[in-house]
Amino acid sequence: MVHQKKLVEEVSGWLRTFDDGSVDRTWTGPPEVTFMAEPVPPHEEFKEGVVVRDVTIDEKSGLRVRIYLPQHEPHYTDSHNKLPIIVHFHGGGFCISQADWYMYYYMYYRLARSASAIVVSVYLRLAPEHRLPAAIDDGFSALMWLRSLGQGHDSYEPWFNNYGDFNMVFLIGDSSGGNLVHHVAARAGHVDLSPVRLAGGIPVHPGFVRSVRSKSEMEQPESPFLTLDMVDRFLKLALPKGCTKDHPFTCPVGHEAPPLDSLNLPPFLLCVAETDLIRDTEMEYYEAMRKANKDVELLINPGVGHSFYLNKIAVDMDPHTAAQTTGLMEGIIEFIKRH
């Protein structure tokens, strides 16, 4: 008799889990937005001023990264002319999305080109097959890989030694990827990264929440990229079994988390969207960082919601969303240049 597998959990058209442990991430929402979640293949020729390469950085685990290299002068003999390196962690509630999705490609090839920086986007392991801290481990492994490149232990990827400035390494993350910025930076504060210098962290609309709903969760409108149902269901699948949203992975300012003043963190730029469902808990993080005397700056985009800049349709059709996306990009680039 053939076992008919049964649906256990469904998350807003993004993900379905079954009783046999399998997971289906086929998008079942409106077909007109499917393109944003489709993979973009790498290309060794310059397109829009950027070359894109996928590289396996750990043969044993299979961990991969996507590298964006902007057009540059052919010879960088002067270290002052080398490019900053931006390590990117994608969002998706720790459960969905990949580094090669169009929504990230469209954002991060432009950041690489506009900031004149090498972007390294990590293909993070996903929950529920790989619950946290798996994604944090992957982000930290990518940073350690950069350290090994800087130390000359791996000559396979010459782009970095030829063009990358290991003294200017930044972490950036969208949504749940913003959580990884905090946790990878905190872990890195305990190790010798040389010749890498972690120059800054940029959590963009990080997925900081707590068990008790915030005022903004109760009052702000839901968006295509974030609903309360998504928050609750994704985190149920992603957090260690038996844990609540008060876990440090999602609530780094809660009573279960290490005190912020005990962490060795680089300067941070916290990016917040004014109408984000989780704006209040992001602001709680900002205030806690300030209270702990951390170097933290705040960039607020008015009149837009969670991950607005990744919504290509809104960016193309709504002048305000387009303007705020430009403003966000400019703020990030300015932060990088100052650090």
PDB file of N, CA, C and O in Angstrom, residues 163-232:
ATOM      1  N   TYR A 163      41.777  42.144  -6.254  1.00  0.00           N
ATOM      2  CA  TYR A 163      40.954  43.352  -6.252  1.00  0.00           C
ATOM      3  C   TYR A 163      40.313  43.683  -4.902  1.00  0.00           C
ATOM      4  O   TYR A 163      39.815  44.785  -4.709  1.00  0.00           O
ATOM      5  N   GLY A 164      40.263  42.721  -3.956  1.00  0.00           N
ATOM      6  CA  GLY A 164      39.529  42.934  -2.714  1.00  0.00           C
ATOM      7  C   GLY A 164      40.375  43.540  -1.605  1.00  0.00           C
ATOM      8  O   GLY A 164      41.561  43.244  -1.468  1.00  0.00           O
ATOM      9  N   ASP A 165      39.748  44.402  -0.823  1.00  0.00           N
ATOM     10  CA  ASP A 165      40.389  45.027   0.331  1.00  0.00           C
ATOM     11  C   ASP A 165      39.923  44.292   1.591  1.00  0.00           C
ATOM     12  O   ASP A 165      38.807  44.512   2.071  1.00  0.00           O
ATOM     13  N   PHE A 166      40.763  43.424   2.134  1.00  0.00           N
ATOM     14  CA  PHE A 166      40.396  42.649   3.316  1.00  0.00           C
ATOM     15  C   PHE A 166      40.308  43.514   4.573  1.00  0.00           C
ATOM     16  O   PHE A 166      39.838  43.054   5.600  1.00  0.00           O
ATOM     17  N   ASN A 167      40.749  44.750   4.465  1.00  0.00           N
ATOM     18  CA  ASN A 167      40.637  45.696   5.574  1.00  0.00           C
ATOM     19  C   ASN A 167      39.293  46.415   5.571  1.00  0.00           C
ATOM     20  O   ASN A 167      39.018  47.212   6.474  1.00  0.00           O
ATOM     21  N   MET A 168      38.456  46.104   4.576  1.00  0.00           N
ATOM     22  CA  MET A 168      37.155  46.770   4.427  1.00  0.00           C
ATOM     23  C   MET A 168      36.094  45.716   4.138  1.00  0.00           C
ATOM     24  O   MET A 168      35.561  45.622   3.029  1.00  0.00           O
ATOM     25  N   VAL A 169      35.786  44.902   5.129  1.00  0.00           N
ATOM     26  CA  VAL A 169      34.782  43.849   4.974  1.00  0.00           C
ATOM     27  C   VAL A 169      33.534  44.229   5.766  1.00  0.00           C
ATOM     28  O   VAL A 169      33.620  44.593   6.946  1.00  0.00           O
ATOM     29  N   PHE A 170      32.396  44.167   5.102  1.00  0.00           N
ATOM     30  CA  PHE A 170      31.115  44.522   5.712  1.00  0.00           C
ATOM     31  C   PHE A 170      30.170  43.330   5.639  1.00  0.00           C
ATOM     32  O   PHE A 170      30.246  42.514   4.719  1.00  0.00           O
ATOM     33  N   LEU A 171      29.248  43.260   6.596  1.00  0.00           N
ATOM     34  CA  LEU A 171      28.159  42.293   6.562  1.00  0.00           C
ATOM     35  C   LEU A 171      26.867  43.045   6.274  1.00  0.00           C
ATOM     36  O   LEU A 171      26.621  44.115   6.843  1.00  0.00           O
ATOM     37  N   ILE A 172      26.028  42.484   5.398  1.00  0.00           N
ATOM     38  CA  ILE A 172      24.721  43.067   5.124  1.00  0.00           C
ATOM     39  C   ILE A 172      23.706  41.938   5.027  1.00  0.00           C
ATOM     40  O   ILE A 172      24.033  40.839   4.560  1.00  0.00           O
ATOM     41  N   GLY A 173      22.489  42.171   5.509  1.00  0.00           N
ATOM     42  CA  GLY A 173      21.473  41.129   5.451  1.00  0.00           C
ATOM     43  C   GLY A 173      20.083  41.695   5.349  1.00  0.00           C
ATOM     44  O   GLY A 173      19.769  42.727   5.959  1.00  0.00           O
ATOM     45  N   ASP A 174      19.244  41.033   4.562  1.00  0.00           N
ATOM     46  CA  ASP A 174      17.848  41.433   4.393  1.00  0.00           C
ATOM     47  C   ASP A 174      16.971  40.627   5.339  1.00  0.00           C
ATOM     48  O   ASP A 174      17.059  39.398   5.381  1.00  0.00           O
ATOM     49  N   SER A 175      16.095  41.313   6.099  1.00  0.00           N
ATOM     50  CA  SER A 175      15.111  40.645   6.930  1.00  0.00           C
ATOM     51  C   SER A 175      15.795  39.647   7.881  1.00  0.00           C
ATOM     52  O   SER A 175      16.646  40.043   8.668  1.00  0.00           O
ATOM     53  N   SER A 176      15.481  38.355   7.781  1.00  0.00           N
ATOM     54  CA  SER A 176      16.136  37.387   8.660  1.00  0.00           C
ATOM     55  C   SER A 176      17.644  37.376   8.453  1.00  0.00           C
ATOM     56  O   SER A 176      18.399  37.020   9.364  1.00  0.00           O
ATOM     57  N   GLY A 177      18.097  37.763   7.275  1.00  0.00           N
ATOM     58  CA  GLY A 177      19.533  37.912   7.049  1.00  0.00           C
ATOM     59  C   GLY A 177      20.133  39.002   7.920  1.00  0.00           C
ATOM     60  O   GLY A 177      21.328  38.968   8.235  1.00  0.00           O
ATOM     61  N   GLY A 178      19.303  39.981   8.312  1.00  0.00           N
ATOM     62  CA  GLY A 178      19.769  41.003   9.237  1.00  0.00           C
ATOM     63  C   GLY A 178      20.081  40.432  10.608  1.00  0.00           C
ATOM     64  O   GLY A 178      20.991  40.899  11.300  1.00  0.00           O
ATOM     65  N   ASN A 179      19.324  39.414  11.023  1.00  0.00           N
ATOM     66  CA  ASN A 179      19.634  38.719  12.275  1.00  0.00           C
ATOM     67  C   ASN A 179      21.029  38.105  12.199  1.00  0.00           C
ATOM     68  O   ASN A 179      21.787  38.123  13.167  1.00  0.00           O
ATOM     69  N   LEU A 180      21.342  37.551  11.025  1.00  0.00           N
ATOM     70  CA  LEU A 180      22.654  36.943  10.855  1.00  0.00           C
ATOM     71  C   LEU A 180      23.773  37.970  10.940  1.00  0.00           C
ATOM     72  O   LEU A 180      24.864  37.664  11.422  1.00  0.00           O
ATOM     73  N   VAL A 181      23.527  39.190  10.468  1.00  0.00           N
ATOM     74  CA  VAL A 181      24.538  40.239  10.597  1.00  0.00           C
ATOM     75  C   VAL A 181      24.936  40.394  12.061  1.00  0.00           C
ATOM     76  O   VAL A 181      26.118  40.445  12.405  1.00  0.00           O
ATOM     77  N   HIS A 182      23.928  40.477  12.929  1.00  0.00           N
ATOM     78  CA  HIS A 182      24.205  40.630  14.361  1.00  0.00           C
ATOM     79  C   HIS A 182      24.960  39.423  14.912  1.00  0.00           C
ATOM     80  O   HIS A 182      25.993  39.570  15.575  1.00  0.00           O
ATOM     81  N   HIS A 183      24.464  38.226  14.636  1.00  0.00           N
ATOM     82  CA  HIS A 183      25.024  37.037  15.278  1.00  0.00           C
ATOM     83  C   HIS A 183      26.380  36.645  14.700  1.00  0.00           C
ATOM     84  O   HIS A 183      27.259  36.167  15.444  1.00  0.00           O
ATOM     85  N   VAL A 184      26.584  36.827  13.395  1.00  0.00           N
ATOM     86  CA  VAL A 184      27.895  36.538  12.811  1.00  0.00           C
ATOM     87  C   VAL A 184      28.920  37.549  13.314  1.00  0.00           C
ATOM     88  O   VAL A 184      30.055  37.190  13.662  1.00  0.00           O
ATOM     89  N   ALA A 185      28.525  38.829  13.385  1.00  0.00           N
ATOM     90  CA  ALA A 185      29.446  39.845  13.900  1.00  0.00           C
ATOM     91  C   ALA A 185      29.797  39.570  15.358  1.00  0.00           C
ATOM     92  O   ALA A 185      30.956  39.708  15.775  1.00  0.00           O
ATOM     93  N   ALA A 186      28.799  39.166  16.147  1.00  0.00           N
ATOM     94  CA  ALA A 186      29.054  38.874  17.562  1.00  0.00           C
ATOM     95  C   ALA A 186      30.017  37.696  17.709  1.00  0.00           C
ATOM     96  O   ALA A 186      30.933  37.719  18.543  1.00  0.00           O
ATOM     97  N   ARG A 187      29.833  36.667  16.893  1.00  0.00           N
ATOM     98  CA  ARG A 187      30.725  35.509  16.958  1.00  0.00           C
ATOM     99  C   ARG A 187      32.129  35.893  16.495  1.00  0.00           C
ATOM    100  O   ARG A 187      33.134  35.450  17.081  1.00  0.00           O
ATOM    101  N   ALA A 188      32.196  36.727  15.458  1.00  0.00           N
ATOM    102  CA  ALA A 188      33.499  37.148  14.931  1.00  0.00           C
ATOM    103  C   ALA A 188      34.275  37.981  15.943  1.00  0.00           C
ATOM    104  O   ALA A 188      35.511  38.042  15.887  1.00  0.00           O
ATOM    105  N   GLY A 189      33.558  38.627  16.859  1.00  0.00           N
ATOM    106  CA  GLY A 189      34.221  39.432  17.873  1.00  0.00           C
ATOM    107  C   GLY A 189      35.064  38.640  18.840  1.00  0.00           C
ATOM    108  O   GLY A 189      35.847  39.217  19.609  1.00  0.00           O
ATOM    109  N   HIS A 190      34.940  37.312  18.789  1.00  0.00           N
ATOM    110  CA  HIS A 190      35.696  36.441  19.706  1.00  0.00           C
ATOM    111  C   HIS A 190      36.909  35.808  19.043  1.00  0.00           C
ATOM    112  O   HIS A 190      37.613  35.034  19.690  1.00  0.00           O
ATOM    113  N   VAL A 191      37.152  36.093  17.750  1.00  0.00           N
ATOM    114  CA  VAL A 191      38.242  35.426  17.039  1.00  0.00           C
ATOM    115  C   VAL A 191      39.142  36.458  16.363  1.00  0.00           C
ATOM    116  O   VAL A 191      38.747  37.606  16.147  1.00  0.00           O
ATOM    117  N   ASP A 192      40.338  36.021  16.040  1.00  0.00           N
ATOM    118  CA  ASP A 192      41.284  36.852  15.296  1.00  0.00           C
ATOM    119  C   ASP A 192      40.986  36.688  13.808  1.00  0.00           C
ATOM    120  O   ASP A 192      41.212  35.623  13.236  1.00  0.00           O
ATOM    121  N   LEU A 193      40.487  37.738  13.180  1.00  0.00           N
ATOM    122  CA  LEU A 193      40.103  37.679  11.775  1.00  0.00           C
ATOM    123  C   LEU A 193      41.231  38.060  10.827  1.00  0.00           C
ATOM    124  O   LEU A 193      41.076  37.957   9.613  1.00  0.00           O
ATOM    125  N   SER A 194      42.355  38.526  11.344  1.00  0.00           N
ATOM    126  CA  SER A 194      43.396  39.107  10.497  1.00  0.00           C
ATOM    127  C   SER A 194      43.806  38.144   9.366  1.00  0.00           C
ATOM    128  O   SER A 194      43.888  36.927   9.586  1.00  0.00           O
ATOM    129  N   PRO A 195      43.977  38.700   8.148  1.00  0.00           N
ATOM    130  CA  PRO A 195      44.048  40.119   7.806  1.00  0.00           C
ATOM    131  C   PRO A 195      42.702  40.807   7.568  1.00  0.00           C
ATOM    132  O   PRO A 195      42.660  41.955   7.155  1.00  0.00           O
ATOM    133  N   VAL A 196      41.606  40.098   7.812  1.00  0.00           N
ATOM    134  CA  VAL A 196      40.287  40.700   7.632  1.00  0.00           C
ATOM    135  C   VAL A 196      39.997  41.674   8.774  1.00  0.00           C
ATOM    136  O   VAL A 196      40.258  41.376   9.936  1.00  0.00           O
ATOM    137  N   ARG A 197      39.476  42.837   8.420  1.00  0.00           N
ATOM    138  CA  ARG A 197      38.917  43.757   9.410  1.00  0.00           C
ATOM    139  C   ARG A 197      37.433  43.884   9.131  1.00  0.00           C
ATOM    140  O   ARG A 197      37.036  44.268   8.037  1.00  0.00           O
ATOM    141  N   LEU A 198      36.624  43.515  10.128  1.00  0.00           N
ATOM    142  CA  LEU A 198      35.182  43.662   9.985  1.00  0.00           C
ATOM    143  C   LEU A 198      34.853  45.131  10.228  1.00  0.00           C
ATOM    144  O   LEU A 198      34.845  45.602  11.366  1.00  0.00           O
ATOM    145  N   ALA A 199      34.596  45.852   9.138  1.00  0.00           N
ATOM    146  CA  ALA A 199      34.472  47.302   9.203  1.00  0.00           C
ATOM    147  C   ALA A 199      33.072  47.770   9.554  1.00  0.00           C
ATOM    148  O   ALA A 199      32.888  48.920   9.987  1.00  0.00           O
ATOM    149  N   GLY A 200      32.053  46.915   9.367  1.00  0.00           N
ATOM    150  CA  GLY A 200      30.705  47.353   9.676  1.00  0.00           C
ATOM    151  C   GLY A 200      29.668  46.287   9.408  1.00  0.00           C
ATOM    152  O   GLY A 200      29.913  45.307   8.692  1.00  0.00           O
ATOM    153  N   GLY A 201      28.499  46.474  10.015  1.00  0.00           N
ATOM    154  CA  GLY A 201      27.359  45.595   9.805  1.00  0.00           C
ATOM    155  C   GLY A 201      26.148  46.409   9.405  1.00  0.00           C
ATOM    156  O   GLY A 201      25.920  47.499   9.946  1.00  0.00           O
ATOM    157  N   ILE A 202      25.365  45.878   8.455  1.00  0.00           N
ATOM    158  CA  ILE A 202      24.209  46.612   7.924  1.00  0.00           C
ATOM    159  C   ILE A 202      22.993  45.692   7.937  1.00  0.00           C
ATOM    160  O   ILE A 202      22.683  45.030   6.934  1.00  0.00           O
ATOM    161  N   PRO A 203      22.279  45.587   9.061  1.00  0.00           N
ATOM    162  CA  PRO A 203      21.020  44.838   9.066  1.00  0.00           C
ATOM    163  C   PRO A 203      19.903  45.676   8.444  1.00  0.00           C
ATOM    164  O   PRO A 203      19.622  46.784   8.906  1.00  0.00           O
ATOM    165  N   VAL A 204      19.304  45.163   7.387  1.00  0.00           N
ATOM    166  CA  VAL A 204      18.233  45.875   6.676  1.00  0.00           C
ATOM    167  C   VAL A 204      16.909  45.192   7.012  1.00  0.00           C
ATOM    168  O   VAL A 204      16.665  44.055   6.616  1.00  0.00           O
ATOM    169  N   HIS A 205      16.073  45.882   7.778  1.00  0.00           N
ATOM    170  CA  HIS A 205      14.776  45.364   8.229  1.00  0.00           C
ATOM    171  C   HIS A 205      14.939  44.005   8.907  1.00  0.00           C
ATOM    172  O   HIS A 205      14.259  43.027   8.536  1.00  0.00           O
ATOM    173  N   PRO A 206      15.839  43.897   9.900  1.00  0.00           N
ATOM    174  CA  PRO A 206      16.108  42.594  10.519  1.00  0.00           C
ATOM    175  C   PRO A 206      14.871  42.000  11.181  1.00  0.00           C
ATOM    176  O   PRO A 206      13.997  42.718  11.660  1.00  0.00           O
ATOM    177  N   GLY A 207      14.836  40.673  11.214  1.00  0.00           N
ATOM    178  CA  GLY A 207      13.681  39.953  11.764  1.00  0.00           C
ATOM    179  C   GLY A 207      13.749  39.825  13.269  1.00  0.00           C
ATOM    180  O   GLY A 207      13.650  38.716  13.803  1.00  0.00           O
ATOM    181  N   PHE A 208      13.879  40.951  13.955  1.00  0.00           N
ATOM    182  CA  PHE A 208      13.902  40.952  15.413  1.00  0.00           C
ATOM    183  C   PHE A 208      12.470  41.024  15.936  1.00  0.00           C
ATOM    184  O   PHE A 208      11.733  41.968  15.625  1.00  0.00           O
ATOM    185  N   VAL A 209      12.084  40.033  16.708  1.00  0.00           N
ATOM    186  CA  VAL A 209      10.722  39.962  17.253  1.00  0.00           C
ATOM    187  C   VAL A 209      10.802  39.430  18.684  1.00  0.00           C
ATOM    188  O   VAL A 209      11.878  39.111  19.177  1.00  0.00           O
ATOM    189  N   ARG A 210       9.657  39.321  19.331  1.00  0.00           N
ATOM    190  CA  ARG A 210       9.571  38.745  20.668  1.00  0.00           C
ATOM    191  C   ARG A 210       8.229  38.046  20.799  1.00  0.00           C
ATOM    192  O   ARG A 210       7.359  38.179  19.928  1.00  0.00           O
ATOM    193  N   SER A 211       8.065  37.306  21.877  1.00  0.00           N
ATOM    194  CA  SER A 211       6.840  36.522  22.040  1.00  0.00           C
ATOM    195  C   SER A 211       5.603  37.405  22.151  1.00  0.00           C
ATOM    196  O   SER A 211       4.539  37.080  21.606  1.00  0.00           O
ATOM    197  N   VAL A 212       5.721  38.506  22.861  1.00  0.00           N
ATOM    198  CA  VAL A 212       4.598  39.437  23.001  1.00  0.00           C
ATOM    199  C   VAL A 212       4.561  40.355  21.786  1.00  0.00           C
ATOM    200  O   VAL A 212       5.565  40.997  21.454  1.00  0.00           O
ATOM    201  N   ARG A 213       3.434  40.397  21.105  1.00  0.00           N
ATOM    202  CA  ARG A 213       3.306  41.231  19.918  1.00  0.00           C
ATOM    203  C   ARG A 213       3.629  42.691  20.248  1.00  0.00           C
ATOM    204  O   ARG A 213       3.207  43.234  21.265  1.00  0.00           O
ATOM    205  N   SER A 214       4.350  43.346  19.342  1.00  0.00           N
ATOM    206  CA  SER A 214       4.628  44.768  19.485  1.00  0.00           C
ATOM    207  C   SER A 214       3.445  45.573  18.950  1.00  0.00           C
ATOM    208  O   SER A 214       2.558  45.047  18.269  1.00  0.00           O
ATOM    209  N   LYS A 215       3.453  46.858  19.247  1.00  0.00           N
ATOM    210  CA  LYS A 215       2.384  47.735  18.774  1.00  0.00           C
ATOM    211  C   LYS A 215       2.344  47.779  17.251  1.00  0.00           C
ATOM    212  O   LYS A 215       1.271  47.749  16.639  1.00  0.00           O
ATOM    213  N   SER A 216       3.527  47.845  16.630  1.00  0.00           N
ATOM    214  CA  SER A 216       3.551  47.916  15.162  1.00  0.00           C
ATOM    215  C   SER A 216       3.039  46.626  14.533  1.00  0.00           C
ATOM    216  O   SER A 216       2.394  46.663  13.477  1.00  0.00           O
ATOM    217  N   GLU A 217       3.285  45.483  15.162  1.00  0.00           N
ATOM    218  CA  GLU A 217       2.742  44.230  14.638  1.00  0.00           C
ATOM    219  C   GLU A 217       1.212  44.247  14.663  1.00  0.00           C
ATOM    220  O   GLU A 217       0.565  43.660  13.790  1.00  0.00           O
ATOM    221  N   MET A 218       0.655  44.911  15.656  1.00  0.00           N
ATOM    222  CA  MET A 218      -0.799  44.967  15.800  1.00  0.00           C
ATOM    223  C   MET A 218      -1.431  46.021  14.898  1.00  0.00           C
ATOM    224  O   MET A 218      -2.596  45.890  14.511  1.00  0.00           O
ATOM    225  N   GLU A 219      -0.668  47.059  14.540  1.00  0.00           N
ATOM    226  CA  GLU A 219      -1.280  48.217  13.875  1.00  0.00           C
ATOM    227  C   GLU A 219      -0.832  48.429  12.431  1.00  0.00           C
ATOM    228  O   GLU A 219      -1.592  48.968  11.629  1.00  0.00           O
ATOM    229  N   GLN A 220       0.385  48.039  12.080  1.00  0.00           N
ATOM    230  CA  GLN A 220       0.877  48.315  10.730  1.00  0.00           C
ATOM    231  C   GLN A 220       0.280  47.322   9.731  1.00  0.00           C
ATOM    232  O   GLN A 220      -0.009  46.183  10.066  1.00  0.00           O
ATOM    233  N   PRO A 221       0.109  47.760   8.484  1.00  0.00           N
ATOM    234  CA  PRO A 221      -0.444  46.863   7.468  1.00  0.00           C
ATOM    235  C   PRO A 221       0.541  45.755   7.097  1.00  0.00           C
ATOM    236  O   PRO A 221       1.752  45.967   7.118  1.00  0.00           O
ATOM    237  N   GLU A 222       0.011  44.598   6.772  1.00  0.00           N
ATOM    238  CA  GLU A 222       0.852  43.519   6.279  1.00  0.00           C
ATOM    239  C   GLU A 222       1.283  43.833   4.852  1.00  0.00           C
ATOM    240  O   GLU A 222       0.640  44.615   4.149  1.00  0.00           O
ATOM    241  N   SER A 223       2.395  43.233   4.430  1.00  0.00           N
ATOM    242  CA  SER A 223       2.927  43.495   3.093  1.00  0.00           C
ATOM    243  C   SER A 223       3.137  42.166   2.379  1.00  0.00           C
ATOM    244  O   SER A 223       3.083  41.101   2.998  1.00  0.00           O
ATOM    245  N   PRO A 224       3.373  42.206   1.060  1.00  0.00           N
ATOM    246  CA  PRO A 224       3.614  40.949   0.332  1.00  0.00           C
ATOM    247  C   PRO A 224       4.789  40.158   0.887  1.00  0.00           C
ATOM    248  O   PRO A 224       4.833  38.932   0.769  1.00  0.00           O
ATOM    249  N   PHE A 225       5.749  40.849   1.486  1.00  0.00           N
ATOM    250  CA  PHE A 225       6.947  40.182   1.983  1.00  0.00           C
ATOM    251  C   PHE A 225       6.905  39.877   3.474  1.00  0.00           C
ATOM    252  O   PHE A 225       7.835  39.270   4.005  1.00  0.00           O
ATOM    253  N   LEU A 226       5.839  40.299   4.170  1.00  0.00           N
ATOM    254  CA  LEU A 226       5.788  40.007   5.600  1.00  0.00           C
ATOM    255  C   LEU A 226       4.359  40.093   6.116  1.00  0.00           C
ATOM    256  O   LEU A 226       3.723  41.138   6.044  1.00  0.00           O
ATOM    257  N   THR A 227       3.881  38.966   6.652  1.00  0.00           N
ATOM    258  CA  THR A 227       2.598  38.919   7.343  1.00  0.00           C
ATOM    259  C   THR A 227       2.844  38.289   8.718  1.00  0.00           C
ATOM    260  O   THR A 227       3.860  37.627   8.945  1.00  0.00           O
ATOM    261  N   LEU A 228       1.912  38.496   9.628  1.00  0.00           N
ATOM    262  CA  LEU A 228       2.056  37.888  10.953  1.00  0.00           C
ATOM    263  C   LEU A 228       2.073  36.373  10.867  1.00  0.00           C
ATOM    264  O   LEU A 228       2.792  35.694  11.616  1.00  0.00           O
ATOM    265  N   ASP A 229       1.286  35.833   9.939  1.00  0.00           N
ATOM    266  CA  ASP A 229       1.276  34.384   9.746  1.00  0.00           C
ATOM    267  C   ASP A 229       2.649  33.883   9.320  1.00  0.00           C
ATOM    268  O   ASP A 229       3.128  32.842   9.815  1.00  0.00           O
ATOM    269  N   MET A 230       3.309  34.607   8.407  1.00  0.00           N
ATOM    270  CA  MET A 230       4.651  34.221   7.968  1.00  0.00           C
ATOM    271  C   MET A 230       5.635  34.261   9.130  1.00  0.00           C
ATOM    272  O   MET A 230       6.438  33.342   9.314  1.00  0.00           O
ATOM    273  N   VAL A 231       5.579  35.348   9.919  1.00  0.00           N
ATOM    274  CA  VAL A 231       6.485  35.468  11.059  1.00  0.00           C
ATOM    275  C   VAL A 231       6.334  34.268  11.984  1.00  0.00           C
ATOM    276  O   VAL A 231       7.309  33.597  12.349  1.00  0.00           O
ATOM    277  N   ASP A 232       5.101  33.982  12.370  1.00  0.00           N
ATOM    278  CA  ASP A 232       4.859  32.925  13.344  1.00  0.00           C
ATOM    279  C   ASP A 232       5.225  31.543  12.806  1.00  0.00           C
ATOM    280  O   ASP A 232       5.883  30.736  13.488  1.00  0.00           O
TER     281      ASP A 232
END
